[in-house]
């Protein structure tokens, strides 16, 4: 029941604070995302070497120029959609509010929420990755990248490269995050050492984000390698454009996973796991801190219960 003088919240009321929190997280974590992308698209490349190489080519301003806009839009959209749809999916699929769910139902609802998310972010993901990997500075901005991909591979063949891998990646991380967030937070509180709610949210959010990374890292490596090669192939007119359906099917994705494992073992499939842990563990910590607090502030400002 709504509090006196306040109207009852609707799902749409959660969008502004979710969008605000998602945007802050995206901007803060972007440098870590650049290093992660470089390490994962080139298994065997260390984080230090990746960072050094990026700075030599693009300088410090490269963190602003090389895909920042696309990444902020992509990551903000990604996180906004999943946090918006996760409670909706929970209500629709399990017949009760997310707050009344258990870790398994919360995790499954999170995974289900990634389907509209991945459809929305795939074009931006490919544009961002092409910009981050553009050592030869072939592109002149995000619009130029998009035009090139569409001209050479078509809309679905160019903007949805690596779709299957991205869907696997998002399902595993988001499901893992929502599955374990309460587990980590409750575990910290039960020790009696962590009594400050902010500290619990930070550490618990980092733990849940790191867990999601542990289960999804290999999918990110595979889709990064696939996307990097696919973008490079668009510059070679002798390479025939593959069917756009290939990006939505599991064959190429699992074939790449087998290829990497055969060449480099599990270490290859978990290339860049350190930067990715920092990136998504840090993202998880910020999301756990910002989302509920932004929601409370927004609701209080607008008289929403």
mmCIF file of C-alpha atoms in Angstrom:
data_model
loop_
_atom_site.group_PDB
_atom_site.id
_atom_site.type_symbol
_atom_site.label_atom_id
_atom_site.label_comp_id
_atom_site.label_asym_id
_atom_site.label_seq_id
_atom_site.Cartn_x
_atom_site.Cartn_y
_atom_site.Cartn_z
ATOM 1 C CA UNK A 1 0.000 0.000 0.000
ATOM 2 C CA UNK A 2 1.341 3.449 -0.920
ATOM 3 C CA UNK A 3 2.454 5.704 1.936
ATOM 4 C CA UNK A 4 0.277 8.712 2.787
ATOM 5 C CA UNK A 5 0.722 11.490 0.241
ATOM 6 C CA UNK A 6 2.710 9.282 -2.126
ATOM 7 C CA UNK A 7 1.591 7.440 -5.237
ATOM 8 C CA UNK A 8 2.343 3.792 -5.821
ATOM 9 C CA UNK A 9 5.388 3.123 -7.986
ATOM 10 C CA UNK A 10 5.099 1.594 -11.447
ATOM 11 C CA UNK A 11 7.781 -0.247 -13.422
ATOM 12 C CA UNK A 12 8.434 2.867 -15.507
ATOM 13 C CA UNK A 13 9.236 4.864 -12.362
ATOM 14 C CA UNK A 14 12.372 2.775 -11.927
ATOM 15 C CA UNK A 15 13.791 3.718 -15.345
ATOM 16 C CA UNK A 16 15.330 7.142 -14.488
ATOM 17 C CA UNK A 17 17.339 5.970 -11.451
ATOM 18 C CA UNK A 18 18.363 2.768 -13.258
ATOM 19 C CA UNK A 19 19.535 4.769 -16.278
ATOM 20 C CA UNK A 20 21.449 7.202 -14.076
ATOM 21 C CA UNK A 21 23.213 4.456 -12.153
ATOM 22 C CA UNK A 22 24.030 2.545 -15.331
ATOM 23 C CA UNK A 23 25.576 5.605 -16.976
ATOM 24 C CA UNK A 24 27.803 6.399 -13.989
ATOM 25 C CA UNK A 25 29.077 2.808 -13.857
ATOM 26 C CA UNK A 26 29.776 2.782 -17.612
ATOM 27 C CA UNK A 27 31.888 5.936 -17.524
ATOM 28 C CA UNK A 28 33.872 4.977 -14.425
ATOM 29 C CA UNK A 29 34.711 1.476 -15.676
ATOM 30 C CA UNK A 30 35.532 2.316 -19.317
ATOM 31 C CA UNK A 31 39.375 2.231 -19.033
ATOM 32 C CA UNK A 32 39.187 -1.275 -17.550
ATOM 33 C CA UNK A 33 36.884 -2.299 -20.406
ATOM 34 C CA UNK A 34 39.442 -1.176 -23.007
ATOM 35 C CA UNK A 35 42.184 -3.331 -21.463
ATOM 36 C CA UNK A 36 39.747 -6.238 -21.118
ATOM 37 C CA UNK A 37 38.772 -6.054 -24.794
ATOM 38 C CA UNK A 38 42.394 -5.983 -25.956
ATOM 39 C CA UNK A 39 43.416 -8.960 -23.784
ATOM 40 C CA UNK A 40 40.422 -11.069 -24.726
ATOM 41 C CA UNK A 41 40.627 -10.467 -28.460
ATOM 42 C CA UNK A 42 44.326 -11.444 -28.380
ATOM 43 C CA UNK A 43 44.677 -14.449 -26.021
ATOM 44 C CA UNK A 44 48.139 -14.399 -24.463
ATOM 45 C CA UNK A 45 48.433 -10.604 -24.352
ATOM 46 C CA UNK A 46 48.961 -9.398 -20.781
ATOM 47 C CA UNK A 47 47.102 -6.479 -19.231
ATOM 48 C CA UNK A 48 50.276 -4.403 -18.881
ATOM 49 C CA UNK A 49 51.280 -4.958 -22.509
ATOM 50 C CA UNK A 50 47.741 -4.237 -23.693
ATOM 51 C CA UNK A 51 47.613 -0.951 -21.791
ATOM 52 C CA UNK A 52 51.088 0.080 -22.958
ATOM 53 C CA UNK A 53 50.290 -0.707 -26.585
ATOM 54 C CA UNK A 54 47.018 1.199 -26.455
ATOM 55 C CA UNK A 55 48.661 4.285 -24.956
ATOM 56 C CA UNK A 56 51.486 4.196 -27.529
ATOM 57 C CA UNK A 57 49.004 4.239 -30.388
ATOM 58 C CA UNK A 58 46.240 6.458 -29.011
ATOM 59 C CA UNK A 59 47.668 8.262 -25.976
ATOM 60 C CA UNK A 60 45.668 8.966 -22.818
ATOM 61 C CA UNK A 61 42.997 10.708 -24.880
ATOM 62 C CA UNK A 62 42.390 7.380 -26.591
ATOM 63 C CA UNK A 63 40.276 6.427 -23.580
ATOM 64 C CA UNK A 64 37.958 9.253 -24.640
ATOM 65 C CA UNK A 65 38.172 8.965 -28.426
ATOM 66 C CA UNK A 66 38.344 5.210 -29.021
ATOM 67 C CA UNK A 67 34.833 3.969 -28.460
ATOM 68 C CA UNK A 68 33.963 5.856 -25.259
ATOM 69 C CA UNK A 69 30.669 7.206 -26.584
ATOM 70 C CA UNK A 70 29.650 3.837 -28.034
ATOM 71 C CA UNK A 71 30.649 2.043 -24.816
ATOM 72 C CA UNK A 72 28.831 4.454 -22.504
ATOM 73 C CA UNK A 73 25.685 4.174 -24.620
ATOM 74 C CA UNK A 74 26.077 0.396 -24.958
ATOM 75 C CA UNK A 75 26.848 -0.347 -21.329
ATOM 76 C CA UNK A 76 24.262 2.112 -19.998
ATOM 77 C CA UNK A 77 21.624 0.575 -22.267
ATOM 78 C CA UNK A 78 22.758 -2.929 -21.336
ATOM 79 C CA UNK A 79 22.662 -2.434 -17.592
ATOM 80 C CA UNK A 80 19.523 -0.324 -17.751
ATOM 81 C CA UNK A 81 17.591 -2.980 -19.672
ATOM 82 C CA UNK A 82 18.659 -5.889 -17.470
ATOM 83 C CA UNK A 83 17.887 -4.109 -14.197
ATOM 84 C CA UNK A 84 14.554 -2.889 -15.592
ATOM 85 C CA UNK A 85 13.420 -6.256 -16.961
ATOM 86 C CA UNK A 86 14.789 -8.547 -14.232
ATOM 87 C CA UNK A 87 11.972 -7.839 -11.727
ATOM 88 C CA UNK A 88 9.410 -7.883 -14.563
ATOM 89 C CA UNK A 89 10.653 -11.290 -15.723
ATOM 90 C CA UNK A 90 10.591 -12.550 -12.151
ATOM 91 C CA UNK A 91 6.977 -11.484 -11.676
ATOM 92 C CA UNK A 92 5.834 -12.891 -15.015
ATOM 93 C CA UNK A 93 7.695 -16.204 -14.921
ATOM 94 C CA UNK A 94 7.556 -17.002 -11.206
ATOM 95 C CA UNK A 95 4.339 -15.267 -10.188
ATOM 96 C CA UNK A 96 5.776 -13.166 -7.385
ATOM 97 C CA UNK A 97 7.862 -10.004 -6.904
ATOM 98 C CA UNK A 98 11.623 -10.260 -7.195
ATOM 99 C CA UNK A 99 11.948 -9.254 -3.542
ATOM 100 C CA UNK A 100 10.145 -12.492 -2.596
ATOM 101 C CA UNK A 101 12.267 -14.713 -4.815
ATOM 102 C CA UNK A 102 15.146 -16.999 -3.938
ATOM 103 C CA UNK A 103 18.655 -16.903 -5.441
ATOM 104 C CA UNK A 104 17.759 -19.365 -8.216
ATOM 105 C CA UNK A 105 14.627 -17.518 -9.361
ATOM 106 C CA UNK A 106 16.450 -14.184 -9.196
ATOM 107 C CA UNK A 107 19.318 -15.574 -11.265
ATOM 108 C CA UNK A 108 17.006 -17.109 -13.868
ATOM 109 C CA UNK A 109 15.025 -13.870 -14.118
ATOM 110 C CA UNK A 110 18.297 -12.023 -14.670
ATOM 111 C CA UNK A 111 19.267 -14.376 -17.497
ATOM 112 C CA UNK A 112 15.856 -13.976 -19.145
ATOM 113 C CA UNK A 113 16.198 -10.190 -18.954
ATOM 114 C CA UNK A 114 19.293 -10.329 -21.176
ATOM 115 C CA UNK A 115 17.436 -11.304 -24.360
ATOM 116 C CA UNK A 116 16.066 -7.815 -25.117
ATOM 117 C CA UNK A 117 19.331 -6.429 -23.760
ATOM 118 C CA UNK A 118 21.566 -8.233 -26.273
ATOM 119 C CA UNK A 119 19.353 -7.342 -29.244
ATOM 120 C CA UNK A 120 19.653 -3.689 -28.251
ATOM 121 C CA UNK A 121 23.402 -3.600 -27.600
ATOM 122 C CA UNK A 122 24.837 -5.822 -30.362
ATOM 123 C CA UNK A 123 25.356 -2.997 -32.900
ATOM 124 C CA UNK A 124 27.017 -0.803 -30.275
ATOM 125 C CA UNK A 125 29.160 -3.712 -29.078
ATOM 126 C CA UNK A 126 30.555 -4.233 -32.575
ATOM 127 C CA UNK A 127 31.106 -0.523 -33.164
ATOM 128 C CA UNK A 128 32.881 -0.177 -29.806
ATOM 129 C CA UNK A 129 35.104 -3.202 -30.345
ATOM 130 C CA UNK A 130 36.080 -2.046 -33.837
ATOM 131 C CA UNK A 131 37.061 1.346 -32.402
ATOM 132 C CA UNK A 132 39.081 -0.143 -29.533
ATOM 133 C CA UNK A 133 40.985 -2.448 -31.906
ATOM 134 C CA UNK A 134 41.580 0.250 -34.538
ATOM 135 C CA UNK A 135 45.396 0.406 -34.237
ATOM 136 C CA UNK A 136 45.775 1.688 -37.809
ATOM 137 C CA UNK A 137 43.125 4.399 -37.317
ATOM 138 C CA UNK A 138 41.090 3.289 -40.320
ATOM 139 C CA UNK A 139 37.854 4.696 -38.979
ATOM 140 C CA UNK A 140 36.711 8.271 -38.466
ATOM 141 C CA UNK A 141 34.229 7.939 -35.645
ATOM 142 C CA UNK A 142 31.395 5.600 -34.745
ATOM 143 C CA UNK A 143 29.198 6.542 -37.694
ATOM 144 C CA UNK A 144 32.029 5.658 -40.070
ATOM 145 C CA UNK A 145 32.419 2.248 -38.416
ATOM 146 C CA UNK A 146 28.691 1.556 -38.674
ATOM 147 C CA UNK A 147 28.579 2.572 -42.349
ATOM 148 C CA UNK A 148 31.562 0.360 -43.125
ATOM 149 C CA UNK A 149 30.100 -2.695 -41.390
ATOM 150 C CA UNK A 150 26.720 -2.290 -43.088
ATOM 151 C CA UNK A 151 28.252 -1.585 -46.507
ATOM 152 C CA UNK A 152 30.480 -4.652 -46.412
ATOM 153 C CA UNK A 153 28.319 -7.143 -44.485
ATOM 154 C CA UNK A 154 24.761 -5.813 -44.390
ATOM 155 C CA UNK A 155 22.762 -4.796 -41.327
ATOM 156 C CA UNK A 156 22.540 -8.172 -39.581
ATOM 157 C CA UNK A 157 25.828 -9.498 -40.924
ATOM 158 C CA UNK A 158 27.723 -6.390 -39.828
ATOM 159 C CA UNK A 159 26.035 -5.092 -36.692
ATOM 160 C CA UNK A 160 25.244 -8.471 -35.126
ATOM 161 C CA UNK A 161 28.654 -10.128 -35.465
ATOM 162 C CA UNK A 162 29.158 -12.540 -32.561
ATOM 163 C CA UNK A 163 25.525 -12.332 -31.416
ATOM 164 C CA UNK A 164 25.340 -15.907 -30.069
ATOM 165 C CA UNK A 165 28.469 -15.433 -27.978
ATOM 166 C CA UNK A 166 27.219 -12.126 -26.610
ATOM 167 C CA UNK A 167 23.934 -13.740 -25.600
ATOM 168 C CA UNK A 168 25.780 -16.521 -23.770
ATOM 169 C CA UNK A 169 28.032 -13.970 -22.100
ATOM 170 C CA UNK A 170 25.198 -11.797 -20.834
ATOM 171 C CA UNK A 171 23.063 -14.734 -19.660
ATOM 172 C CA UNK A 172 25.905 -16.177 -17.614
ATOM 173 C CA UNK A 173 27.113 -12.931 -16.046
ATOM 174 C CA UNK A 174 23.710 -11.472 -15.267
ATOM 175 C CA UNK A 175 22.338 -14.776 -14.012
ATOM 176 C CA UNK A 176 25.447 -15.300 -11.900
ATOM 177 C CA UNK A 177 25.275 -11.775 -10.484
ATOM 178 C CA UNK A 178 21.644 -11.985 -9.360
ATOM 179 C CA UNK A 179 22.120 -15.589 -8.201
ATOM 180 C CA UNK A 180 24.915 -14.729 -5.771
ATOM 181 C CA UNK A 181 24.422 -11.082 -4.777
ATOM 182 C CA UNK A 182 22.271 -11.814 -1.723
ATOM 183 C CA UNK A 183 24.486 -14.793 -0.856
ATOM 184 C CA UNK A 184 27.577 -12.579 -0.669
ATOM 185 C CA UNK A 185 25.811 -9.773 1.185
ATOM 186 C CA UNK A 186 24.170 -12.087 3.719
ATOM 187 C CA UNK A 187 27.453 -13.917 4.205
ATOM 188 C CA UNK A 188 29.259 -10.676 4.975
ATOM 189 C CA UNK A 189 26.596 -9.607 7.465
ATOM 190 C CA UNK A 190 26.615 -12.994 9.194
ATOM 191 C CA UNK A 191 30.291 -12.627 10.085
ATOM 192 C CA UNK A 192 29.465 -9.691 12.325
ATOM 193 C CA UNK A 193 32.503 -7.829 10.974
ATOM 194 C CA UNK A 194 30.695 -5.900 8.263
ATOM 195 C CA UNK A 195 27.939 -3.832 9.837
ATOM 196 C CA UNK A 196 28.079 -0.888 7.460
ATOM 197 C CA UNK A 197 25.544 -1.310 4.623
ATOM 198 C CA UNK A 198 27.719 0.574 2.140
ATOM 199 C CA UNK A 199 30.681 -1.730 2.764
ATOM 200 C CA UNK A 200 28.428 -4.779 2.434
ATOM 201 C CA UNK A 201 27.064 -3.517 -0.886
ATOM 202 C CA UNK A 202 30.534 -2.735 -2.247
ATOM 203 C CA UNK A 203 32.143 -6.043 -1.286
ATOM 204 C CA UNK A 204 29.055 -8.125 -1.985
ATOM 205 C CA UNK A 205 28.543 -6.466 -5.368
ATOM 206 C CA UNK A 206 32.189 -7.032 -6.282
ATOM 207 C CA UNK A 207 31.924 -10.688 -5.267
ATOM 208 C CA UNK A 208 28.770 -11.225 -7.335
ATOM 209 C CA UNK A 209 30.314 -9.443 -10.323
ATOM 210 C CA UNK A 210 33.499 -11.496 -10.014
ATOM 211 C CA UNK A 211 31.481 -14.716 -9.803
ATOM 212 C CA UNK A 212 29.662 -13.781 -12.996
ATOM 213 C CA UNK A 213 33.042 -13.193 -14.604
ATOM 214 C CA UNK A 214 34.309 -16.592 -13.482
ATOM 215 C CA UNK A 215 31.476 -18.365 -15.279
ATOM 216 C CA UNK A 216 31.284 -16.191 -18.405
ATOM 217 C CA UNK A 217 34.897 -15.229 -19.177
ATOM 218 C CA UNK A 218 35.418 -17.950 -21.791
ATOM 219 C CA UNK A 219 32.353 -16.806 -23.730
ATOM 220 C CA UNK A 220 33.699 -13.249 -23.856
ATOM 221 C CA UNK A 221 37.073 -14.457 -25.154
ATOM 222 C CA UNK A 222 35.433 -16.496 -27.931
ATOM 223 C CA UNK A 223 33.073 -13.776 -29.093
ATOM 224 C CA UNK A 224 35.881 -11.156 -28.934
ATOM 225 C CA UNK A 225 38.131 -13.279 -31.167
ATOM 226 C CA UNK A 226 35.249 -13.926 -33.574
ATOM 227 C CA UNK A 227 34.332 -10.241 -33.744
ATOM 228 C CA UNK A 228 37.929 -9.084 -34.176
ATOM 229 C CA UNK A 229 38.525 -11.445 -37.102
ATOM 230 C CA UNK A 230 35.154 -10.681 -38.662
ATOM 231 C CA UNK A 231 35.809 -6.934 -38.588
ATOM 232 C CA UNK A 232 39.301 -7.447 -40.055
ATOM 233 C CA UNK A 233 37.796 -9.557 -42.860
ATOM 234 C CA UNK A 234 35.568 -6.675 -43.942
ATOM 235 C CA UNK A 235 38.682 -4.912 -45.265
ATOM 236 C CA UNK A 236 39.602 -7.805 -47.533
ATOM 237 C CA UNK A 237 37.367 -7.811 -50.631
ATOM 238 C CA UNK A 238 38.575 -11.324 -51.487
ATOM 239 C CA UNK A 239 36.858 -12.745 -48.394
ATOM 240 C CA UNK A 240 33.237 -13.488 -49.152
ATOM 241 C CA UNK A 241 30.749 -12.235 -46.588
ATOM 242 C CA UNK A 242 29.419 -15.159 -44.520
ATOM 243 C CA UNK A 243 25.711 -15.694 -44.038
ATOM 244 C CA UNK A 244 24.264 -13.374 -41.408
ATOM 245 C CA UNK A 245 22.625 -16.434 -39.833
ATOM 246 C CA UNK A 246 26.076 -17.650 -38.791
ATOM 247 C CA UNK A 247 26.188 -15.021 -36.053
ATOM 248 C CA UNK A 248 22.996 -16.362 -34.475
ATOM 249 C CA UNK A 249 23.951 -20.044 -34.544
ATOM 250 C CA UNK A 250 26.111 -21.935 -32.007
ATOM 251 C CA UNK A 251 28.407 -23.656 -34.523
ATOM 252 C CA UNK A 252 30.951 -20.890 -35.120
ATOM 253 C CA UNK A 253 30.996 -19.937 -31.449
ATOM 254 C CA UNK A 254 31.709 -23.406 -30.066
ATOM 255 C CA UNK A 255 34.072 -24.078 -32.953
ATOM 256 C CA UNK A 256 36.122 -21.052 -31.893
ATOM 257 C CA UNK A 257 36.033 -22.222 -28.270
ATOM 258 C CA UNK A 258 37.432 -25.606 -29.306
ATOM 259 C CA UNK A 259 40.101 -23.944 -31.426
ATOM 260 C CA UNK A 260 41.299 -21.709 -28.588
ATOM 261 C CA UNK A 261 41.247 -24.570 -26.093
ATOM 262 C CA UNK A 262 43.222 -26.775 -28.479
ATOM 263 C CA UNK A 263 45.892 -24.113 -28.945
ATOM 264 C CA UNK A 264 46.161 -22.589 -25.466
ATOM 265 C CA UNK A 265 44.074 -24.725 -23.101
ATOM 266 C CA UNK A 266 41.944 -23.185 -20.357
ATOM 267 C CA UNK A 267 44.416 -20.320 -20.035
ATOM 268 C CA UNK A 268 43.454 -19.279 -23.556
ATOM 269 C CA UNK A 269 39.753 -19.387 -22.793
ATOM 270 C CA UNK A 270 40.348 -17.264 -19.705
ATOM 271 C CA UNK A 271 42.642 -14.722 -21.364
ATOM 272 C CA UNK A 272 42.163 -11.306 -19.797
ATOM 273 C CA UNK A 273 40.327 -12.687 -16.777
ATOM 274 C CA UNK A 274 42.210 -10.273 -14.484
ATOM 275 C CA UNK A 275 41.105 -7.066 -16.249
ATOM 276 C CA UNK A 276 37.645 -8.571 -16.695
ATOM 277 C CA UNK A 277 37.410 -9.295 -12.953
ATOM 278 C CA UNK A 278 38.346 -5.679 -12.261
ATOM 279 C CA UNK A 279 35.897 -4.441 -14.886
ATOM 280 C CA UNK A 280 32.850 -6.526 -13.967
ATOM 281 C CA UNK A 281 33.672 -6.946 -10.287
ATOM 282 C CA UNK A 282 33.968 -3.168 -10.046
ATOM 283 C CA UNK A 283 30.812 -2.777 -12.094
ATOM 284 C CA UNK A 284 28.991 -5.152 -9.765
ATOM 285 C CA UNK A 285 30.159 -3.192 -6.736
ATOM 286 C CA UNK A 286 29.026 0.129 -8.203
ATOM 287 C CA UNK A 287 25.695 -1.309 -9.345
ATOM 288 C CA UNK A 288 25.004 -2.783 -5.898
ATOM 289 C CA UNK A 289 25.745 0.610 -4.327
ATOM 290 C CA UNK A 290 24.149 2.985 -6.818
ATOM 291 C CA UNK A 291 20.981 1.243 -8.009
ATOM 292 C CA UNK A 292 19.096 1.070 -4.677
ATOM 293 C CA UNK A 293 20.342 4.498 -3.555
ATOM 294 C CA UNK A 294 19.487 6.239 -6.820
ATOM 295 C CA UNK A 295 16.059 4.597 -6.680
ATOM 296 C CA UNK A 296 15.463 5.795 -3.105
ATOM 297 C CA UNK A 297 16.551 9.348 -3.942
ATOM 298 C CA UNK A 298 14.418 9.480 -7.094
ATOM 299 C CA UNK A 299 11.351 8.100 -5.345
ATOM 300 C CA UNK A 300 11.738 10.520 -2.426
ATOM 301 C CA UNK A 301 12.155 13.486 -4.810
ATOM 302 C CA UNK A 302 9.015 12.605 -6.739
ATOM 303 C CA UNK A 303 6.730 11.431 -3.953
ATOM 304 C CA UNK A 304 6.715 7.802 -5.028
ATOM 305 C CA UNK A 305 6.227 4.958 -2.578
#
